[in-house]
Amino acid sequence: MDYPYKVGFGAVTEAYKPYWNKESHEYLIIVNNDEPLCYNNTVMGEESNYMASLTTLGYIDLDTDEHCSEKGTLLWEMRPDEYDSEIHKSLFKGGTIYHIRAAMQIDNNVLYPLEVIREWEMEYFLDNLYEAYVKKNNIPVYLETKTLGNLLLNQEYDRYNGCFEFKGREVAISITHYFDSKKLVPKIETFVRDFEAHDEEMRRYAAEKLTSLANEWADKEGNANISEEDFYNRLVPEAIYMSITSEYDVYYHSDGLFKNHSIKVTVNSKGPKDAEIWDDIIFIRQIFGGE
């Protein structure tokens, strides 16, 4: 969508003017996930063009700084070409904040949009309204990516989960959920694209740091003869978690080196920075949406 975009006829049509305030204001709005309603209407005895309506979860009036957390309606009369192209179905997406110019209906929380100025990156007041709506209605929330599909929000652990295929097996991926998670997407896509090189570097790092500890564990059972090469070859990547700081925690199945525990390697832009024994591998899979 190219912005600014003129909605409908760019003004309240004559038949509707008696019901709307004459002055338009600029607003930030957020809508729910429902598809817009579309219907024909009769106003003052005359049949109108098709109308479109959506439920708003709240708004901020940028002219007066009024913050409204009550549900309302976004209502406008479509041009014939808008109706034919069904653009109303994609004009306002649930969970996205829009900067619009609109007229408010007299005595009602109903906005008549005249222009979509742009998408707004974040606004805590409106983001919190949408998050409460999602949790109350148990609505699936996705983070779109170009190469990793749509990542599903795990509301219990507050992260977006997905997976990718690496050497014939699935590796889980997870991105922390915060107001601007989409900015992390290009970074994790690049990390996954180059994962073969990262994987080799991380396994070498873990082997150098943890092989002696693995032998201490093995010594209790009389099997303390693990080499760094053996350690390196036994690690299998299970999951990648990306935090708000753009660091990665990569979890490896340890193939019994530390019984049922996983190995976590932490990586930043300079490469691996730490490796340690971590949680039970089954728990790791549960967090990332697996078994």
mmCIF file with all atom_site columns, C-alpha atoms in Angstrom, residues 76-288:
data_model
loop_
_atom_site.group_PDB
_atom_site.id
_atom_site.type_symbol
_atom_site.label_atom_id
_atom_site.label_alt_id
_atom_site.label_comp_id
_atom_site.label_asym_id
_atom_site.label_entity_id
_atom_site.label_seq_id
_atom_site.pdbx_PDB_ins_code
_atom_site.Cartn_x
_atom_site.Cartn_y
_atom_site.Cartn_z
_atom_site.occupancy
_atom_site.B_iso_or_equiv
_atom_site.pdbx_formal_charge
_atom_site.auth_seq_id
_atom_site.auth_comp_id
_atom_site.auth_asym_id
_atom_site.auth_atom_id
_atom_site.pdbx_PDB_model_num
ATOM 1   C CA . TRP A 1 76  ? -16.783 4.918   5.351  1.00 0.00 ? 76  TRP A CA 1
ATOM 2   C CA . GLU A 1 77  ? -18.494 4.997   1.975  1.00 0.00 ? 77  GLU A CA 1
ATOM 3   C CA . MET A 1 78  ? -16.421 3.266   -0.684 1.00 0.00 ? 78  MET A CA 1
ATOM 4   C CA . ARG A 1 79  ? -15.801 4.418   -4.185 1.00 0.00 ? 79  ARG A CA 1
ATOM 5   C CA . PRO A 1 80  ? -17.049 1.908   -6.800 1.00 0.00 ? 80  PRO A CA 1
ATOM 6   C CA . ASP A 1 81  ? -13.443 1.009   -7.724 1.00 0.00 ? 81  ASP A CA 1
ATOM 7   C CA . GLU A 1 82  ? -12.635 0.334   -4.063 1.00 0.00 ? 82  GLU A CA 1
ATOM 8   C CA . TYR A 1 83  ? -15.600 -1.966  -3.776 1.00 0.00 ? 83  TYR A CA 1
ATOM 9   C CA . ASP A 1 84  ? -14.775 -3.790  -7.026 1.00 0.00 ? 84  ASP A CA 1
ATOM 10  C CA . SER A 1 85  ? -11.105 -4.295  -6.072 1.00 0.00 ? 85  SER A CA 1
ATOM 11  C CA . GLU A 1 86  ? -12.004 -5.289  -2.473 1.00 0.00 ? 86  GLU A CA 1
ATOM 12  C CA . ILE A 1 87  ? -9.213  -3.032  -1.222 1.00 0.00 ? 87  ILE A CA 1
ATOM 13  C CA . HIS A 1 88  ? -11.217 -2.450  1.950  1.00 0.00 ? 88  HIS A CA 1
ATOM 14  C CA . LYS A 1 89  ? -10.265 -5.978  3.052  1.00 0.00 ? 89  LYS A CA 1
ATOM 15  C CA . SER A 1 90  ? -6.564  -5.112  3.258  1.00 0.00 ? 90  SER A CA 1
ATOM 16  C CA . LEU A 1 91  ? -6.648  -1.393  4.001  1.00 0.00 ? 91  LEU A CA 1
ATOM 17  C CA . PHE A 1 92  ? -6.585  -1.844  7.785  1.00 0.00 ? 92  PHE A CA 1
ATOM 18  C CA . LYS A 1 93  ? -4.889  -4.886  9.326  1.00 0.00 ? 93  LYS A CA 1
ATOM 19  C CA . GLY A 1 94  ? -5.558  -6.027  12.862 1.00 0.00 ? 94  GLY A CA 1
ATOM 20  C CA . GLY A 1 95  ? -2.771  -5.110  15.266 1.00 0.00 ? 95  GLY A CA 1
ATOM 21  C CA . THR A 1 96  ? -1.235  -2.467  12.999 1.00 0.00 ? 96  THR A CA 1
ATOM 22  C CA . ILE A 1 97  ? -1.336  1.147   14.128 1.00 0.00 ? 97  ILE A CA 1
ATOM 23  C CA . TYR A 1 98  ? -2.460  3.640   11.487 1.00 0.00 ? 98  TYR A CA 1
ATOM 24  C CA . HIS A 1 99  ? -2.085  7.404   11.347 1.00 0.00 ? 99  HIS A CA 1
ATOM 25  C CA . ILE A 1 100 ? -5.270  8.665   9.717  1.00 0.00 ? 100 ILE A CA 1
ATOM 26  C CA . ARG A 1 101 ? -7.232  11.822  9.111  1.00 0.00 ? 101 ARG A CA 1
ATOM 27  C CA . ALA A 1 102 ? -10.886 11.311  9.988  1.00 0.00 ? 102 ALA A CA 1
ATOM 28  C CA . ALA A 1 103 ? -14.141 12.939  11.049 1.00 0.00 ? 103 ALA A CA 1
ATOM 29  C CA . MET A 1 104 ? -15.847 11.856  14.275 1.00 0.00 ? 104 MET A CA 1
ATOM 30  C CA . GLN A 1 105 ? -19.544 11.121  14.310 1.00 0.00 ? 105 GLN A CA 1
ATOM 31  C CA . ILE A 1 106 ? -21.562 13.487  16.497 1.00 0.00 ? 106 ILE A CA 1
ATOM 32  C CA . ASP A 1 107 ? -22.108 11.948  19.973 1.00 0.00 ? 107 ASP A CA 1
ATOM 33  C CA . ASN A 1 108 ? -20.763 8.509   18.946 1.00 0.00 ? 108 ASN A CA 1
ATOM 34  C CA . ASN A 1 109 ? -17.394 6.767   18.868 1.00 0.00 ? 109 ASN A CA 1
ATOM 35  C CA . VAL A 1 110 ? -17.462 6.313   15.090 1.00 0.00 ? 110 VAL A CA 1
ATOM 36  C CA . LEU A 1 111 ? -14.668 7.558   12.847 1.00 0.00 ? 111 LEU A CA 1
ATOM 37  C CA . TYR A 1 112 ? -15.108 8.324   9.157  1.00 0.00 ? 112 TYR A CA 1
ATOM 38  C CA . PRO A 1 113 ? -11.599 7.915   7.641  1.00 0.00 ? 113 PRO A CA 1
ATOM 39  C CA . LEU A 1 114 ? -10.692 10.365  4.923  1.00 0.00 ? 114 LEU A CA 1
ATOM 40  C CA . GLU A 1 115 ? -7.024  9.540   4.469  1.00 0.00 ? 115 GLU A CA 1
ATOM 41  C CA . VAL A 1 116 ? -4.540  6.944   5.675  1.00 0.00 ? 116 VAL A CA 1
ATOM 42  C CA . ILE A 1 117 ? -1.375  8.961   6.176  1.00 0.00 ? 117 ILE A CA 1
ATOM 43  C CA . ARG A 1 118 ? 0.961   6.111   7.104  1.00 0.00 ? 118 ARG A CA 1
ATOM 44  C CA . GLU A 1 119 ? 1.503   3.083   9.294  1.00 0.00 ? 119 GLU A CA 1
ATOM 45  C CA . TRP A 1 120 ? 2.804   3.983   12.754 1.00 0.00 ? 120 TRP A CA 1
ATOM 46  C CA . GLU A 1 121 ? 5.631   1.883   14.138 1.00 0.00 ? 121 GLU A CA 1
ATOM 47  C CA . MET A 1 122 ? 4.649   1.711   17.809 1.00 0.00 ? 122 MET A CA 1
ATOM 48  C CA . GLU A 1 123 ? 2.492   3.324   20.458 1.00 0.00 ? 123 GLU A CA 1
ATOM 49  C CA . TYR A 1 124 ? 2.347   1.711   23.893 1.00 0.00 ? 124 TYR A CA 1
ATOM 50  C CA . PHE A 1 125 ? -1.237  2.749   24.662 1.00 0.00 ? 125 PHE A CA 1
ATOM 51  C CA . LEU A 1 126 ? -2.632  1.183   21.490 1.00 0.00 ? 126 LEU A CA 1
ATOM 52  C CA . ASP A 1 127 ? -0.245  -1.787  21.468 1.00 0.00 ? 127 ASP A CA 1
ATOM 53  C CA . ASN A 1 128 ? -1.431  -2.686  24.981 1.00 0.00 ? 128 ASN A CA 1
ATOM 54  C CA . LEU A 1 129 ? -5.085  -2.522  23.881 1.00 0.00 ? 129 LEU A CA 1
ATOM 55  C CA . TYR A 1 130 ? -4.388  -4.967  21.069 1.00 0.00 ? 130 TYR A CA 1
ATOM 56  C CA . GLU A 1 131 ? -2.390  -7.295  23.311 1.00 0.00 ? 131 GLU A CA 1
ATOM 57  C CA . ALA A 1 132 ? -5.249  -7.405  25.832 1.00 0.00 ? 132 ALA A CA 1
ATOM 58  C CA . TYR A 1 133 ? -7.713  -8.129  23.000 1.00 0.00 ? 133 TYR A CA 1
ATOM 59  C CA . VAL A 1 134 ? -5.558  -10.980 21.703 1.00 0.00 ? 134 VAL A CA 1
ATOM 60  C CA . LYS A 1 135 ? -5.166  -12.592 25.127 1.00 0.00 ? 135 LYS A CA 1
ATOM 61  C CA . LYS A 1 136 ? -8.841  -12.253 26.008 1.00 0.00 ? 136 LYS A CA 1
ATOM 62  C CA . ASN A 1 137 ? -9.962  -13.864 22.763 1.00 0.00 ? 137 ASN A CA 1
ATOM 63  C CA . ASN A 1 138 ? -7.102  -16.375 22.474 1.00 0.00 ? 138 ASN A CA 1
ATOM 64  C CA . ILE A 1 139 ? -6.361  -15.129 18.964 1.00 0.00 ? 139 ILE A CA 1
ATOM 65  C CA . PRO A 1 140 ? -3.305  -16.504 17.132 1.00 0.00 ? 140 PRO A CA 1
ATOM 66  C CA . VAL A 1 141 ? -0.776  -13.771 16.363 1.00 0.00 ? 141 VAL A CA 1
ATOM 67  C CA . TYR A 1 142 ? 1.851   -14.150 13.652 1.00 0.00 ? 142 TYR A CA 1
ATOM 68  C CA . LEU A 1 143 ? 5.077   -12.391 12.790 1.00 0.00 ? 143 LEU A CA 1
ATOM 69  C CA . GLU A 1 144 ? 5.586   -12.364 9.022  1.00 0.00 ? 144 GLU A CA 1
ATOM 70  C CA . THR A 1 145 ? 8.984   -13.201 7.515  1.00 0.00 ? 145 THR A CA 1
ATOM 71  C CA . LYS A 1 146 ? 10.186  -13.495 3.936  1.00 0.00 ? 146 LYS A CA 1
ATOM 72  C CA . THR A 1 147 ? 12.082  -16.781 4.226  1.00 0.00 ? 147 THR A CA 1
ATOM 73  C CA . LEU A 1 148 ? 10.968  -18.447 7.464  1.00 0.00 ? 148 LEU A CA 1
ATOM 74  C CA . GLY A 1 149 ? 7.199   -18.382 7.058  1.00 0.00 ? 149 GLY A CA 1
ATOM 75  C CA . ASN A 1 150 ? 4.844   -16.877 9.627  1.00 0.00 ? 150 ASN A CA 1
ATOM 76  C CA . LEU A 1 151 ? 6.102   -17.232 13.204 1.00 0.00 ? 151 LEU A CA 1
ATOM 77  C CA . LEU A 1 152 ? 3.346   -17.967 15.736 1.00 0.00 ? 152 LEU A CA 1
ATOM 78  C CA . LEU A 1 153 ? 3.279   -16.107 19.052 1.00 0.00 ? 153 LEU A CA 1
ATOM 79  C CA . ASN A 1 154 ? 3.558   -18.398 22.070 1.00 0.00 ? 154 ASN A CA 1
ATOM 80  C CA . GLN A 1 155 ? 1.752   -16.281 24.647 1.00 0.00 ? 155 GLN A CA 1
ATOM 81  C CA . GLU A 1 156 ? 2.866   -18.419 27.599 1.00 0.00 ? 156 GLU A CA 1
ATOM 82  C CA . TYR A 1 157 ? 6.565   -17.817 26.913 1.00 0.00 ? 157 TYR A CA 1
ATOM 83  C CA . ASP A 1 158 ? 6.057   -14.487 25.082 1.00 0.00 ? 158 ASP A CA 1
ATOM 84  C CA . ARG A 1 159 ? 7.969   -15.370 21.923 1.00 0.00 ? 159 ARG A CA 1
ATOM 85  C CA . TYR A 1 160 ? 7.339   -16.017 18.220 1.00 0.00 ? 160 TYR A CA 1
ATOM 86  C CA . ASN A 1 161 ? 8.106   -19.613 17.193 1.00 0.00 ? 161 ASN A CA 1
ATOM 87  C CA . GLY A 1 162 ? 8.801   -21.310 13.890 1.00 0.00 ? 162 GLY A CA 1
ATOM 88  C CA . CYS A 1 163 ? 11.332  -23.661 12.334 1.00 0.00 ? 163 CYS A CA 1
ATOM 89  C CA . PHE A 1 164 ? 13.572  -24.270 9.338  1.00 0.00 ? 164 PHE A CA 1
ATOM 90  C CA . GLU A 1 165 ? 15.178  -27.344 7.796  1.00 0.00 ? 165 GLU A CA 1
ATOM 91  C CA . PHE A 1 166 ? 18.878  -27.943 8.297  1.00 0.00 ? 166 PHE A CA 1
ATOM 92  C CA . LYS A 1 167 ? 20.623  -31.056 6.981  1.00 0.00 ? 167 LYS A CA 1
ATOM 93  C CA . GLY A 1 168 ? 17.429  -33.074 6.829  1.00 0.00 ? 168 GLY A CA 1
ATOM 94  C CA . ARG A 1 169 ? 16.006  -32.131 10.235 1.00 0.00 ? 169 ARG A CA 1
ATOM 95  C CA . GLU A 1 170 ? 13.936  -29.319 11.665 1.00 0.00 ? 170 GLU A CA 1
ATOM 96  C CA . VAL A 1 171 ? 15.584  -26.675 13.824 1.00 0.00 ? 171 VAL A CA 1
ATOM 97  C CA . ALA A 1 172 ? 13.234  -24.533 15.901 1.00 0.00 ? 172 ALA A CA 1
ATOM 98  C CA . ILE A 1 173 ? 13.557  -20.750 15.879 1.00 0.00 ? 173 ILE A CA 1
ATOM 99  C CA . SER A 1 174 ? 12.180  -18.249 18.347 1.00 0.00 ? 174 SER A CA 1
ATOM 100 C CA . ILE A 1 175 ? 12.180  -14.437 18.491 1.00 0.00 ? 175 ILE A CA 1
ATOM 101 C CA . THR A 1 176 ? 11.425  -12.467 21.620 1.00 0.00 ? 176 THR A CA 1
ATOM 102 C CA . HIS A 1 177 ? 8.041   -10.745 21.555 1.00 0.00 ? 177 HIS A CA 1
ATOM 103 C CA . TYR A 1 178 ? 8.152   -6.989  22.095 1.00 0.00 ? 178 TYR A CA 1
ATOM 104 C CA . PHE A 1 179 ? 6.659   -3.917  20.471 1.00 0.00 ? 179 PHE A CA 1
ATOM 105 C CA . ASP A 1 180 ? 9.107   -3.933  17.557 1.00 0.00 ? 180 ASP A CA 1
ATOM 106 C CA . SER A 1 181 ? 9.885   -7.625  16.996 1.00 0.00 ? 181 SER A CA 1
ATOM 107 C CA . LYS A 1 182 ? 9.640   -7.215  13.225 1.00 0.00 ? 182 LYS A CA 1
ATOM 108 C CA . LYS A 1 183 ? 12.957  -5.315  13.251 1.00 0.00 ? 183 LYS A CA 1
ATOM 109 C CA . LEU A 1 184 ? 14.657  -8.537  14.368 1.00 0.00 ? 184 LEU A CA 1
ATOM 110 C CA . VAL A 1 185 ? 13.355  -10.534 11.400 1.00 0.00 ? 185 VAL A CA 1
ATOM 111 C CA . PRO A 1 186 ? 16.013  -9.569  8.792  1.00 0.00 ? 186 PRO A CA 1
ATOM 112 C CA . LYS A 1 187 ? 18.776  -10.388 11.299 1.00 0.00 ? 187 LYS A CA 1
ATOM 113 C CA . ILE A 1 188 ? 17.547  -13.874 12.126 1.00 0.00 ? 188 ILE A CA 1
ATOM 114 C CA . GLU A 1 189 ? 16.878  -14.554 8.438  1.00 0.00 ? 189 GLU A CA 1
ATOM 115 C CA . THR A 1 190 ? 20.536  -13.722 7.708  1.00 0.00 ? 190 THR A CA 1
ATOM 116 C CA . PHE A 1 191 ? 21.703  -15.855 10.651 1.00 0.00 ? 191 PHE A CA 1
ATOM 117 C CA . VAL A 1 192 ? 19.668  -18.828 9.391  1.00 0.00 ? 192 VAL A CA 1
ATOM 118 C CA . ARG A 1 193 ? 20.866  -18.327 5.817  1.00 0.00 ? 193 ARG A CA 1
ATOM 119 C CA . ASP A 1 194 ? 24.468  -18.614 7.017  1.00 0.00 ? 194 ASP A CA 1
ATOM 120 C CA . PHE A 1 195 ? 23.721  -21.213 9.672  1.00 0.00 ? 195 PHE A CA 1
ATOM 121 C CA . GLU A 1 196 ? 25.996  -23.929 8.308  1.00 0.00 ? 196 GLU A CA 1
ATOM 122 C CA . ALA A 1 197 ? 29.060  -21.767 8.971  1.00 0.00 ? 197 ALA A CA 1
ATOM 123 C CA . HIS A 1 198 ? 27.696  -20.576 12.326 1.00 0.00 ? 198 HIS A CA 1
ATOM 124 C CA . ASP A 1 199 ? 26.920  -24.150 13.354 1.00 0.00 ? 199 ASP A CA 1
ATOM 125 C CA . GLU A 1 200 ? 30.457  -25.366 12.714 1.00 0.00 ? 200 GLU A CA 1
ATOM 126 C CA . GLU A 1 201 ? 31.954  -22.419 14.600 1.00 0.00 ? 201 GLU A CA 1
ATOM 127 C CA . MET A 1 202 ? 29.623  -22.898 17.574 1.00 0.00 ? 202 MET A CA 1
ATOM 128 C CA . ARG A 1 203 ? 30.213  -26.634 17.865 1.00 0.00 ? 203 ARG A CA 1
ATOM 129 C CA . ARG A 1 204 ? 33.992  -26.085 17.755 1.00 0.00 ? 204 ARG A CA 1
ATOM 130 C CA . TYR A 1 205 ? 33.692  -23.434 20.444 1.00 0.00 ? 205 TYR A CA 1
ATOM 131 C CA . ALA A 1 206 ? 31.532  -25.664 22.662 1.00 0.00 ? 206 ALA A CA 1
ATOM 132 C CA . ALA A 1 207 ? 33.923  -28.584 22.222 1.00 0.00 ? 207 ALA A CA 1
ATOM 133 C CA . GLU A 1 208 ? 36.929  -26.487 23.242 1.00 0.00 ? 208 GLU A CA 1
ATOM 134 C CA . LYS A 1 209 ? 35.137  -25.164 26.332 1.00 0.00 ? 209 LYS A CA 1
ATOM 135 C CA . LEU A 1 210 ? 33.163  -28.172 27.547 1.00 0.00 ? 210 LEU A CA 1
ATOM 136 C CA . THR A 1 211 ? 34.970  -31.383 26.560 1.00 0.00 ? 211 THR A CA 1
ATOM 137 C CA . SER A 1 212 ? 36.900  -31.551 29.848 1.00 0.00 ? 212 SER A CA 1
ATOM 138 C CA . LEU A 1 213 ? 33.636  -31.117 31.763 1.00 0.00 ? 213 LEU A CA 1
ATOM 139 C CA . ALA A 1 214 ? 32.021  -33.844 29.679 1.00 0.00 ? 214 ALA A CA 1
ATOM 140 C CA . ASN A 1 215 ? 34.863  -36.170 30.684 1.00 0.00 ? 215 ASN A CA 1
ATOM 141 C CA . GLU A 1 216 ? 34.274  -35.324 34.345 1.00 0.00 ? 216 GLU A CA 1
ATOM 142 C CA . TRP A 1 217 ? 30.655  -36.416 33.935 1.00 0.00 ? 217 TRP A CA 1
ATOM 143 C CA . ALA A 1 218 ? 31.709  -39.508 32.007 1.00 0.00 ? 218 ALA A CA 1
ATOM 144 C CA . ASP A 1 219 ? 34.366  -40.401 34.562 1.00 0.00 ? 219 ASP A CA 1
ATOM 145 C CA . LYS A 1 220 ? 31.646  -41.164 37.088 1.00 0.00 ? 220 LYS A CA 1
ATOM 146 C CA . GLU A 1 221 ? 30.602  -44.020 34.813 1.00 0.00 ? 221 GLU A CA 1
ATOM 147 C CA . GLY A 1 222 ? 34.118  -45.021 33.782 1.00 0.00 ? 222 GLY A CA 1
ATOM 148 C CA . ASN A 1 223 ? 33.891  -43.594 30.250 1.00 0.00 ? 223 ASN A CA 1
ATOM 149 C CA . ALA A 1 224 ? 36.201  -40.567 30.452 1.00 0.00 ? 224 ALA A CA 1
ATOM 150 C CA . ASN A 1 225 ? 37.734  -40.767 26.983 1.00 0.00 ? 225 ASN A CA 1
ATOM 151 C CA . ILE A 1 226 ? 35.808  -38.133 25.002 1.00 0.00 ? 226 ILE A CA 1
ATOM 152 C CA . SER A 1 227 ? 37.914  -36.156 22.534 1.00 0.00 ? 227 SER A CA 1
ATOM 153 C CA . GLU A 1 228 ? 37.115  -32.642 21.313 1.00 0.00 ? 228 GLU A CA 1
ATOM 154 C CA . GLU A 1 229 ? 36.460  -34.080 17.851 1.00 0.00 ? 229 GLU A CA 1
ATOM 155 C CA . ASP A 1 230 ? 34.029  -36.626 19.278 1.00 0.00 ? 230 ASP A CA 1
ATOM 156 C CA . PHE A 1 231 ? 32.301  -33.894 21.289 1.00 0.00 ? 231 PHE A CA 1
ATOM 157 C CA . TYR A 1 232 ? 32.052  -31.701 18.177 1.00 0.00 ? 232 TYR A CA 1
ATOM 158 C CA . ASN A 1 233 ? 30.549  -34.481 16.065 1.00 0.00 ? 233 ASN A CA 1
ATOM 159 C CA . ARG A 1 234 ? 27.924  -35.474 18.634 1.00 0.00 ? 234 ARG A CA 1
ATOM 160 C CA . LEU A 1 235 ? 26.276  -32.046 18.896 1.00 0.00 ? 235 LEU A CA 1
ATOM 161 C CA . VAL A 1 236 ? 23.021  -31.632 16.951 1.00 0.00 ? 236 VAL A CA 1
ATOM 162 C CA . PRO A 1 237 ? 21.283  -28.215 16.695 1.00 0.00 ? 237 PRO A CA 1
ATOM 163 C CA . GLU A 1 238 ? 17.795  -28.151 18.176 1.00 0.00 ? 238 GLU A CA 1
ATOM 164 C CA . ALA A 1 239 ? 16.734  -24.519 18.468 1.00 0.00 ? 239 ALA A CA 1
ATOM 165 C CA . ILE A 1 240 ? 17.733  -20.863 18.069 1.00 0.00 ? 240 ILE A CA 1
ATOM 166 C CA . TYR A 1 241 ? 16.440  -18.060 20.267 1.00 0.00 ? 241 TYR A CA 1
ATOM 167 C CA . MET A 1 242 ? 16.989  -14.403 19.340 1.00 0.00 ? 242 MET A CA 1
ATOM 168 C CA . SER A 1 243 ? 16.694  -11.797 22.085 1.00 0.00 ? 243 SER A CA 1
ATOM 169 C CA . ILE A 1 244 ? 15.919  -8.083  21.949 1.00 0.00 ? 244 ILE A CA 1
ATOM 170 C CA . THR A 1 245 ? 19.686  -7.414  22.118 1.00 0.00 ? 245 THR A CA 1
ATOM 171 C CA . SER A 1 246 ? 20.149  -9.326  18.830 1.00 0.00 ? 246 SER A CA 1
ATOM 172 C CA . GLU A 1 247 ? 22.190  -12.034 20.553 1.00 0.00 ? 247 GLU A CA 1
ATOM 173 C CA . TYR A 1 248 ? 21.429  -15.661 19.750 1.00 0.00 ? 248 TYR A CA 1
ATOM 174 C CA . ASP A 1 249 ? 21.165  -18.633 22.097 1.00 0.00 ? 249 ASP A CA 1
ATOM 175 C CA . VAL A 1 250 ? 21.635  -21.820 20.097 1.00 0.00 ? 250 VAL A CA 1
ATOM 176 C CA . TYR A 1 251 ? 20.616  -25.043 21.834 1.00 0.00 ? 251 TYR A CA 1
ATOM 177 C CA . TYR A 1 252 ? 22.230  -28.371 20.984 1.00 0.00 ? 252 TYR A CA 1
ATOM 178 C CA . HIS A 1 253 ? 21.217  -31.942 21.738 1.00 0.00 ? 253 HIS A CA 1
ATOM 179 C CA . SER A 1 254 ? 24.269  -33.311 23.552 1.00 0.00 ? 254 SER A CA 1
ATOM 180 C CA . ASP A 1 255 ? 23.774  -36.989 22.618 1.00 0.00 ? 255 ASP A CA 1
ATOM 181 C CA . GLY A 1 256 ? 24.149  -38.058 26.247 1.00 0.00 ? 256 GLY A CA 1
ATOM 182 C CA . LEU A 1 257 ? 27.331  -36.076 26.937 1.00 0.00 ? 257 LEU A CA 1
ATOM 183 C CA . PHE A 1 258 ? 25.503  -34.455 29.840 1.00 0.00 ? 258 PHE A CA 1
ATOM 184 C CA . LYS A 1 259 ? 22.720  -37.038 30.210 1.00 0.00 ? 259 LYS A CA 1
ATOM 185 C CA . ASN A 1 260 ? 19.449  -35.356 29.165 1.00 0.00 ? 260 ASN A CA 1
ATOM 186 C CA . HIS A 1 261 ? 20.738  -31.796 29.365 1.00 0.00 ? 261 HIS A CA 1
ATOM 187 C CA . SER A 1 262 ? 21.142  -29.552 26.349 1.00 0.00 ? 262 SER A CA 1
ATOM 188 C CA . ILE A 1 263 ? 24.105  -27.310 25.561 1.00 0.00 ? 263 ILE A CA 1
ATOM 189 C CA . LYS A 1 264 ? 23.535  -23.609 25.014 1.00 0.00 ? 264 LYS A CA 1
ATOM 190 C CA . VAL A 1 265 ? 25.946  -21.537 22.923 1.00 0.00 ? 265 VAL A CA 1
ATOM 191 C CA . THR A 1 266 ? 25.481  -17.766 23.063 1.00 0.00 ? 266 THR A CA 1
ATOM 192 C CA . VAL A 1 267 ? 26.504  -15.815 19.959 1.00 0.00 ? 267 VAL A CA 1
ATOM 193 C CA . ASN A 1 268 ? 26.747  -12.120 19.159 1.00 0.00 ? 268 ASN A CA 1
ATOM 194 C CA . SER A 1 269 ? 27.927  -10.225 16.081 1.00 0.00 ? 269 SER A CA 1
ATOM 195 C CA . LYS A 1 270 ? 31.563  -11.157 16.853 1.00 0.00 ? 270 LYS A CA 1
ATOM 196 C CA . GLY A 1 271 ? 30.902  -14.885 17.188 1.00 0.00 ? 271 GLY A CA 1
ATOM 197 C CA . PRO A 1 272 ? 30.425  -17.352 20.085 1.00 0.00 ? 272 PRO A CA 1
ATOM 198 C CA . LYS A 1 273 ? 30.897  -15.787 23.523 1.00 0.00 ? 273 LYS A CA 1
ATOM 199 C CA . ASP A 1 274 ? 29.787  -18.534 25.905 1.00 0.00 ? 274 ASP A CA 1
ATOM 200 C CA . ALA A 1 275 ? 28.842  -22.216 26.067 1.00 0.00 ? 275 ALA A CA 1
ATOM 201 C CA . GLU A 1 276 ? 27.220  -23.967 29.019 1.00 0.00 ? 276 GLU A CA 1
ATOM 202 C CA . ILE A 1 277 ? 25.109  -26.913 30.103 1.00 0.00 ? 277 ILE A CA 1
ATOM 203 C CA . TRP A 1 278 ? 21.444  -25.951 29.970 1.00 0.00 ? 278 TRP A CA 1
ATOM 204 C CA . ASP A 1 279 ? 17.957  -27.334 30.597 1.00 0.00 ? 279 ASP A CA 1
ATOM 205 C CA . ASP A 1 280 ? 16.589  -30.761 29.842 1.00 0.00 ? 280 ASP A CA 1
ATOM 206 C CA . ILE A 1 281 ? 16.253  -31.093 26.063 1.00 0.00 ? 281 ILE A CA 1
ATOM 207 C CA . ILE A 1 282 ? 12.569  -32.052 26.387 1.00 0.00 ? 282 ILE A CA 1
ATOM 208 C CA . PHE A 1 283 ? 11.871  -28.764 28.185 1.00 0.00 ? 283 PHE A CA 1
ATOM 209 C CA . ILE A 1 284 ? 13.710  -26.871 25.453 1.00 0.00 ? 284 ILE A CA 1
ATOM 210 C CA . ARG A 1 285 ? 11.480  -28.485 22.842 1.00 0.00 ? 285 ARG A CA 1
ATOM 211 C CA . GLN A 1 286 ? 8.360   -27.537 24.800 1.00 0.00 ? 286 GLN A CA 1
ATOM 212 C CA . ILE A 1 287 ? 9.399   -23.867 24.980 1.00 0.00 ? 287 ILE A CA 1
ATOM 213 C CA . PHE A 1 288 ? 9.981   -23.802 21.237 1.00 0.00 ? 288 PHE A CA 1
#
